[in-house]
Coordinates of C-alpha atoms in Angstrom, one line a residue:
X1 CA 13.1 -16.9 10.9
X2 CA 15.1 -17.7 7.7
X3 CA 15.8 -15.1 5.1
X4 CA 13.0 -14.6 2.5
X5 CA 12.7 -12.8 -0.8
X6 CA 10.0 -10.2 -1.0
X7 CA 8.7 -7.8 -3.6
X8 CA 10.5 -9.3 -6.7
X9 CA 10.4 -7.2 -9.9
X10 CA 8.4 -8.9 -12.7
X11 CA 11.4 -8.3 -15.0
X12 CA 14.9 -8.2 -13.7
X13 CA 17.2 -5.2 -14.1
X14 CA 20.9 -4.7 -13.5
X15 CA 22.0 -6.7 -10.4
X16 CA 24.4 -4.0 -9.3
X17 CA 21.4 -1.8 -8.6
X18 CA 20.3 -4.3 -5.9
X19 CA 16.7 -3.5 -6.5
X20 CA 15.4 -6.7 -8.2
X21 CA 14.0 -7.8 -4.8
X22 CA 14.0 -7.2 -1.1
X23 CA 15.5 -9.6 1.4
X24 CA 13.7 -10.0 4.7
X25 CA 14.6 -11.8 7.9
X26 CA 13.1 -10.9 11.3
X27 CA 15.4 -12.1 14.1
X28 CA 13.0 -11.3 17.0
X29 CA 10.9 -14.1 18.2
X30 CA 7.2 -13.2 18.4
X31 CA 4.3 -15.4 19.6
X32 CA 2.1 -16.2 16.6
X33 CA -1.3 -14.7 17.3
X34 CA -3.5 -13.3 14.5
X35 CA -5.3 -10.1 15.5
X36 CA -9.0 -10.2 15.7
X37 CA -10.7 -8.4 12.8
X38 CA -13.6 -6.2 13.8
X39 CA -16.0 -4.7 11.3
X40 CA -18.5 -1.8 11.3
X41 CA -20.8 -0.3 8.8
X42 CA -22.2 -3.6 7.5
X43 CA -25.6 -3.0 5.9
X44 CA -27.8 -5.4 4.1
X45 CA -26.0 -7.0 1.1
X46 CA -22.6 -7.1 2.9
X47 CA -21.5 -10.2 4.9
X48 CA -18.3 -10.7 6.8
X49 CA -16.8 -14.1 7.9
X50 CA -14.0 -13.6 10.4
X51 CA -12.2 -16.7 9.4
X52 CA -10.7 -17.3 12.9
X53 CA -10.3 -21.0 12.0
X54 CA -7.2 -21.7 9.8
X55 CA -8.1 -22.5 6.2
X56 CA -6.3 -24.3 3.3
X57 CA -4.1 -22.1 1.1
X58 CA -6.7 -22.5 -1.8
X59 CA -9.1 -20.5 0.3
X60 CA -7.3 -17.3 -0.8
X61 CA -8.5 -17.9 -4.3
X62 CA -12.1 -16.8 -4.8
X63 CA -14.0 -19.1 -7.1
X64 CA -10.8 -21.1 -7.5
X65 CA -9.1 -18.3 -9.4
X66 CA -5.7 -17.5 -8.0
X67 CA -5.2 -13.7 -7.6
X68 CA -1.4 -13.2 -7.2
X69 CA 0.0 -10.5 -4.9
X70 CA 3.3 -8.7 -5.4
X71 CA 5.2 -10.0 -2.4
X72 CA 6.1 -13.3 -4.1
X73 CA 5.9 -17.0 -3.3
X74 CA 8.1 -16.8 -0.1
X75 CA 5.4 -14.6 1.5
X76 CA 2.6 -16.9 0.4
X77 CA 4.6 -19.8 2.0
X78 CA 5.1 -17.8 5.2
X79 CA 1.4 -17.3 5.6
X80 CA 0.7 -21.0 4.8
X81 CA 3.3 -22.1 7.3
X82 CA 1.8 -20.0 10.1
X83 CA -1.8 -21.2 9.2
X84 CA -3.0 -17.7 8.5
X85 CA -6.8 -17.5 8.9
X86 CA -8.8 -16.1 6.0
X87 CA -11.5 -13.6 6.5
X88 CA -14.0 -12.8 3.8
X89 CA -16.0 -9.6 3.1
X90 CA -18.6 -10.3 0.4
X91 CA -20.7 -7.7 -1.3
X92 CA -23.7 -9.0 -3.1
X93 CA -24.7 -8.0 -6.7
X94 CA -26.1 -4.5 -6.9
X95 CA -24.7 -3.4 -3.5
X96 CA -24.4 0.3 -3.4
X97 CA -23.3 2.3 -0.3
X98 CA -21.2 5.5 -0.1
X99 CA -20.5 5.1 3.7
X100 CA -17.4 3.2 4.5
X101 CA -17.2 -0.4 5.7
X102 CA -14.4 -0.7 8.3
X103 CA -12.2 -3.7 8.9
X104 CA -10.0 -3.0 11.9
X105 CA -7.2 -5.0 13.5
X106 CA -5.8 -4.1 16.9
X107 CA -2.5 -5.9 17.4
X108 CA -1.2 -7.0 20.8
X109 CA 2.3 -6.3 21.9
X110 CA 5.0 -8.9 21.2
X111 CA 3.0 -10.9 18.7
X112 CA 3.3 -12.0 15.1
X113 CA 0.0 -11.7 13.3
X114 CA -0.5 -13.6 10.0
X115 CA -3.8 -13.0 8.2
X116 CA -5.6 -13.1 4.9
X117 CA -8.6 -11.1 3.8
X118 CA -10.8 -11.6 0.7
X119 CA -12.9 -8.7 -0.6
X120 CA -15.3 -10.2 -3.1
X121 CA -17.8 -8.0 -5.0
X122 CA -20.6 -9.1 -7.4
X123 CA -21.7 -7.2 -10.5
X124 CA -22.8 -3.6 -10.3
X125 CA -21.3 -2.9 -6.8
X126 CA -20.2 0.4 -5.5
X127 CA -18.5 0.3 -2.1
X128 CA -15.8 1.9 0.1
X129 CA -13.8 -0.4 2.4
X130 CA -11.2 0.9 4.9
X131 CA -8.7 -1.5 6.5
X132 CA -6.9 -0.1 9.6
X133 CA -4.1 -1.6 11.7
X134 CA -3.3 -0.1 15.2
X135 CA -1.8 -1.1 18.5
X136 CA -1.0 0.4 21.9
X137 CA 1.7 3.0 22.2
X138 CA 5.3 1.7 22.4
X139 CA 4.1 -1.9 21.4
X140 CA 6.0 -4.0 18.9
X141 CA 5.6 -7.1 16.8
X142 CA 5.2 -8.4 13.2
X143 CA 2.1 -7.8 11.1
X144 CA 1.9 -10.0 7.9
X145 CA -1.3 -9.2 6.0
X146 CA -2.6 -10.2 2.6
X147 CA -5.7 -8.9 0.8
X148 CA -7.2 -10.3 -2.3
X149 CA -9.8 -8.1 -4.1
X150 CA -12.1 -9.5 -6.8
X151 CA -14.7 -7.2 -8.5
X152 CA -17.4 -8.3 -10.9
X153 CA -18.7 -6.3 -13.9
X154 CA -19.5 -2.6 -13.7
X155 CA -18.1 -2.1 -10.2
X156 CA -16.5 0.8 -8.5
X157 CA -14.6 -0.5 -5.5
X158 CA -12.5 1.8 -3.2
X159 CA -10.2 0.2 -0.6
X160 CA -8.1 2.2 1.7
X161 CA -5.4 0.8 4.0
X162 CA -4.4 2.9 7.0
X163 CA -1.4 1.8 8.9
X164 CA -1.2 3.3 12.4
X165 CA 1.2 0.9 14.1
X166 CA 3.9 2.1 16.6
X167 CA 7.5 2.1 15.5
X168 CA 8.3 -1.2 17.2
X169 CA 6.4 -3.1 14.4
X170 CA 7.4 -4.7 11.1
X171 CA 4.5 -4.3 8.7
X172 CA 4.1 -6.5 5.6
X173 CA 1.1 -5.6 3.4
X174 CA 0.5 -7.6 0.2
X175 CA -2.5 -6.9 -2.1
X176 CA -3.7 -8.7 -5.2
X177 CA -6.6 -7.3 -7.3
X178 CA -8.7 -8.6 -10.2
X179 CA -11.2 -6.2 -11.8
X180 CA -14.1 -7.3 -14.0
X181 CA -15.2 -5.8 -17.3
X182 CA -15.9 -2.0 -17.0
X183 CA -14.9 -2.1 -13.4
X184 CA -12.5 0.2 -11.4
X185 CA -10.6 -0.8 -8.2
X186 CA -9.1 2.2 -6.4
X187 CA -6.6 1.7 -3.6
X188 CA -5.4 4.5 -1.3
X189 CA -2.6 3.7 1.2
X190 CA -1.3 5.7 4.2
X191 CA 1.8 4.2 5.8
X192 CA 2.3 6.3 8.9
X193 CA 3.8 4.0 11.5
X194 CA 6.0 0.9 11.9
X195 CA 9.8 0.7 11.8
X196 CA 10.1 -1.5 8.7
X197 CA 7.4 -1.5 6.0
X198 CA 7.0 -3.8 3.0
X199 CA 4.2 -2.9 0.5
X200 CA 3.2 -4.9 -2.5
X201 CA 0.3 -4.6 -5.0
X202 CA -0.3 -6.6 -8.2
X203 CA -3.3 -5.5 -10.2
X204 CA -4.6 -7.9 -12.9
X205 CA -6.4 -5.9 -15.6
X206 CA -7.5 -8.8 -17.9
X207 CA -11.0 -7.6 -18.7
X208 CA -12.1 -5.0 -21.2
X209 CA -12.2 -1.4 -19.8
X210 CA -11.0 -2.5 -16.3
X211 CA -9.1 0.1 -14.4
X212 CA -6.7 0.3 -11.4
X213 CA -6.1 3.6 -9.5
X214 CA -3.5 3.7 -6.7
X215 CA -2.4 6.5 -4.4
X216 CA 0.0 6.1 -1.6
X217 CA 1.6 8.4 0.9
X218 CA 4.3 8.0 3.6
X219 CA 6.7 10.0 5.8
X220 CA 9.8 8.3 7.2
X221 CA 12.0 9.5 10.0
X222 CA 14.9 8.3 12.1
X223 CA 16.1 4.9 10.7
X224 CA 12.8 3.6 9.4
X225 CA 12.6 1.8 6.1
X226 CA 10.0 1.3 3.4
X227 CA 10.1 -1.1 0.5
X228 CA 7.5 -0.9 -2.3
X229 CA 6.5 -3.0 -5.3
X230 CA 3.5 -1.9 -7.3
X231 CA 2.6 -3.8 -10.5
X232 CA -0.2 -3.0 -13.0
X233 CA -0.5 -6.0 -15.4
X234 CA -2.6 -5.0 -18.3
X235 CA -3.8 -7.8 -20.6
X236 CA -7.4 -6.7 -21.5
X237 CA -8.3 -4.2 -24.2
X238 CA -8.8 -0.5 -23.3
X239 CA -7.6 -1.0 -19.7
X240 CA -6.2 1.9 -17.5
X241 CA -3.8 2.1 -14.7
X242 CA -2.8 5.1 -12.6
X243 CA -0.2 4.9 -9.8
X244 CA 0.9 7.9 -7.6
X245 CA 3.2 7.8 -4.7
X246 CA 3.9 10.8 -2.4
X247 CA 6.5 10.6 0.3
X248 CA 8.9 12.4 2.6
X249 CA 12.3 11.1 3.9
X250 CA 14.1 12.7 6.8
X251 CA 17.0 11.8 9.2
X252 CA 18.6 8.6 8.0
X253 CA 15.5 6.8 6.7
X254 CA 15.5 4.6 3.6
X255 CA 13.0 4.0 0.8
X256 CA 12.9 1.7 -2.2
X257 CA 10.2 2.2 -4.9
X258 CA 9.5 -0.3 -7.7
X259 CA 6.7 0.6 -10.0
X260 CA 5.9 -1.5 -13.1
X261 CA 3.3 -1.0 -15.9
X262 CA 3.2 -4.2 -17.8
X263 CA 1.5 -4.0 -21.2
X264 CA 0.8 -7.6 -22.3
X265 CA 0.0 -8.6 -25.9
X266 CA -3.7 -8.1 -26.5
X267 CA -4.1 -5.0 -24.4
X268 CA -4.6 -2.7 -27.4
X269 CA -5.9 0.7 -26.5
X270 CA -4.6 0.6 -22.9
X271 CA -3.1 3.5 -21.0
X272 CA -0.8 3.4 -18.0
X273 CA 0.7 6.2 -16.0
X274 CA 2.9 6.3 -12.8
X275 CA 4.3 9.2 -10.9
X276 CA 6.4 9.6 -7.8
X277 CA 7.0 12.7 -5.6
X278 CA 9.7 12.3 -2.9
X279 CA 10.8 15.1 -0.6
X280 CA 14.3 14.7 0.8
X281 CA 14.9 16.6 4.0
X282 CA 18.3 15.4 5.1
X283 CA 21.5 14.4 3.2
X284 CA 21.7 11.1 5.1
X285 CA 18.5 9.6 3.6
X286 CA 18.7 6.8 1.1
X287 CA 16.2 7.0 -1.8
X288 CA 16.0 4.3 -4.6
X289 CA 13.4 4.4 -7.4
X290 CA 13.0 2.1 -10.4
X291 CA 9.9 2.9 -12.5
X292 CA 9.5 0.4 -15.3
X293 CA 7.3 0.2 -18.4
X294 CA 7.2 -3.3 -20.1
X295 CA 5.6 -3.5 -23.5
X296 CA 4.5 -6.3 -25.7
X297 CA 1.7 -4.5 -27.5
X298 CA 1.9 -1.6 -30.1
X299 CA -1.3 0.3 -29.5
X300 CA -0.7 1.5 -25.9
X301 CA 0.3 4.6 -24.1
X302 CA 2.6 4.5 -21.1
X303 CA 4.1 7.3 -19.1
X304 CA 6.2 7.6 -15.9
X305 CA 7.8 10.5 -14.1
X306 CA 9.4 11.3 -10.8
X307 CA 10.1 14.5 -8.8
X308 CA 12.7 13.9 -6.2
X309 CA 14.6 16.6 -4.3
X310 CA 14.7 19.1 -1.5
X311 CA 12.3 22.0 -0.7
X312 CA 12.4 24.7 -3.3
X313 CA 14.4 27.7 -2.2
X314 CA 11.8 30.1 -3.4
X315 CA 9.2 28.3 -1.2
X316 CA 11.4 28.4 1.8
X317 CA 12.1 32.2 1.3
X318 CA 8.3 32.8 1.0
X319 CA 7.6 31.0 4.2
X320 CA 10.5 32.4 6.1
X321 CA 9.4 35.9 5.1
X322 CA 6.1 35.2 6.8
X323 CA 7.6 33.8 10.0
X324 CA 7.6 30.1 9.2
X325 CA 10.7 28.3 10.3
X326 CA 12.5 25.7 8.3
X327 CA 11.3 22.9 10.6
X328 CA 7.7 24.1 10.4
X329 CA 7.9 24.4 6.6
X330 CA 9.2 20.8 6.4
X331 CA 6.4 19.5 8.5
X332 CA 3.8 21.4 6.5
X333 CA 5.1 20.0 3.2
X334 CA 5.3 16.5 4.6
X335 CA 1.8 16.8 6.0
X336 CA 0.4 18.0 2.7
X337 CA 1.4 14.8 1.1
X338 CA -0.3 12.7 3.7
X339 CA -3.4 14.9 3.6
X340 CA -3.6 14.6 -0.2
X341 CA -4.1 10.8 0.1
X342 CA -6.1 11.0 3.3
X343 CA -8.7 13.0 1.4
X344 CA -9.2 10.0 -0.9
X345 CA -10.1 7.3 1.7
X346 CA -13.7 8.3 1.8
X347 CA -14.3 8.9 5.5
X348 CA -13.6 12.3 7.2
X349 CA -13.2 10.7 10.6
X350 CA -10.7 8.2 9.5
X351 CA -8.8 10.9 7.5
X352 CA -8.6 13.1 10.6
X353 CA -7.5 10.1 12.7
X354 CA -4.6 9.5 10.3
X355 CA -3.6 13.2 10.3
X356 CA -3.7 13.2 14.1
X357 CA -1.4 10.2 14.2
X358 CA 1.0 11.9 11.8
X359 CA 1.0 15.0 13.9
X360 CA 1.8 13.1 17.1
X361 CA 4.6 11.1 15.4
X362 CA 6.2 14.3 14.1
X363 CA 6.0 16.0 17.5
X364 CA 9.5 15.6 18.9
X365 CA 9.8 12.2 17.3
X366 CA 7.1 10.7 19.5
X367 CA 5.5 7.4 18.8
X368 CA 2.1 7.9 17.2
X369 CA 0.7 4.7 18.7
X370 CA -2.8 4.6 20.0

């Protein structure tokens, strides 16, 4: 596989930082075989088309309107070249259900899975969708997945992605969203497995009072790597974006975070906020963060902040005084970040499944595969 560019920043910064983009090349040869997507919790008003047959690239554009992701054109080309099938989850106008709709993918060992998923919601829809990836313990492969989310007017759409792949996988997860007037799209992400992870989200807030809420959590150990690129593009009036990332780095793991709030001309009255909390447990870890606020409009409010460092000495002293070892304290703090986002995915069973996977992966460095 030739080298590709993933997760490019929407505005370039200093080249010497080496954070304008990620370079990706996977030397291992995997047999191309898309995982079968299985659904559950489909009531009246929700339809799912598996999309097992390959479709043209334009099929990823609901109503002919292209919704860009954050991975970039090289990733789009990769999916096209591998004839990635496109599945569609459609929620009819007025659909309202608090119980989660599940879309699960169980990946085989030694395969490269290329897939697209469209989540299309009509007006006045309230729904909770959970996308889960898993595989057998000690399996390995490549998972390249792209999701496009389109919401009509007056919608509240929650989408959670739960990545439970063994540490032999490379996981590439690209998301593009477009929210209608007075609609909110909330995305919660748990990245708990895989050796190399690439995350990208681009949220298009072009309609009045549209909103994007994003929460992500991860814990990296050994030599695992995570590369993130989250973009809130605000062009409509009175739009809102909120992006929070909570993570833990240990051993010699590496993480790159790119977070961009882009206030375009015409988005008067809009608000954007991004925060990052990163716990560093070992001196060998590599942490890179580049929060950006781009502004072409006067009447806006944008904020960003980061908390990056080791465990507070007073917290360690408090725990040690009560018989909690350093290792146990580190696990507790890392787990609390995962639990914080797990509580947002909208299903207690799935949240517990994610926490169980995390606990297994932290136990003597074991692989948390299923």
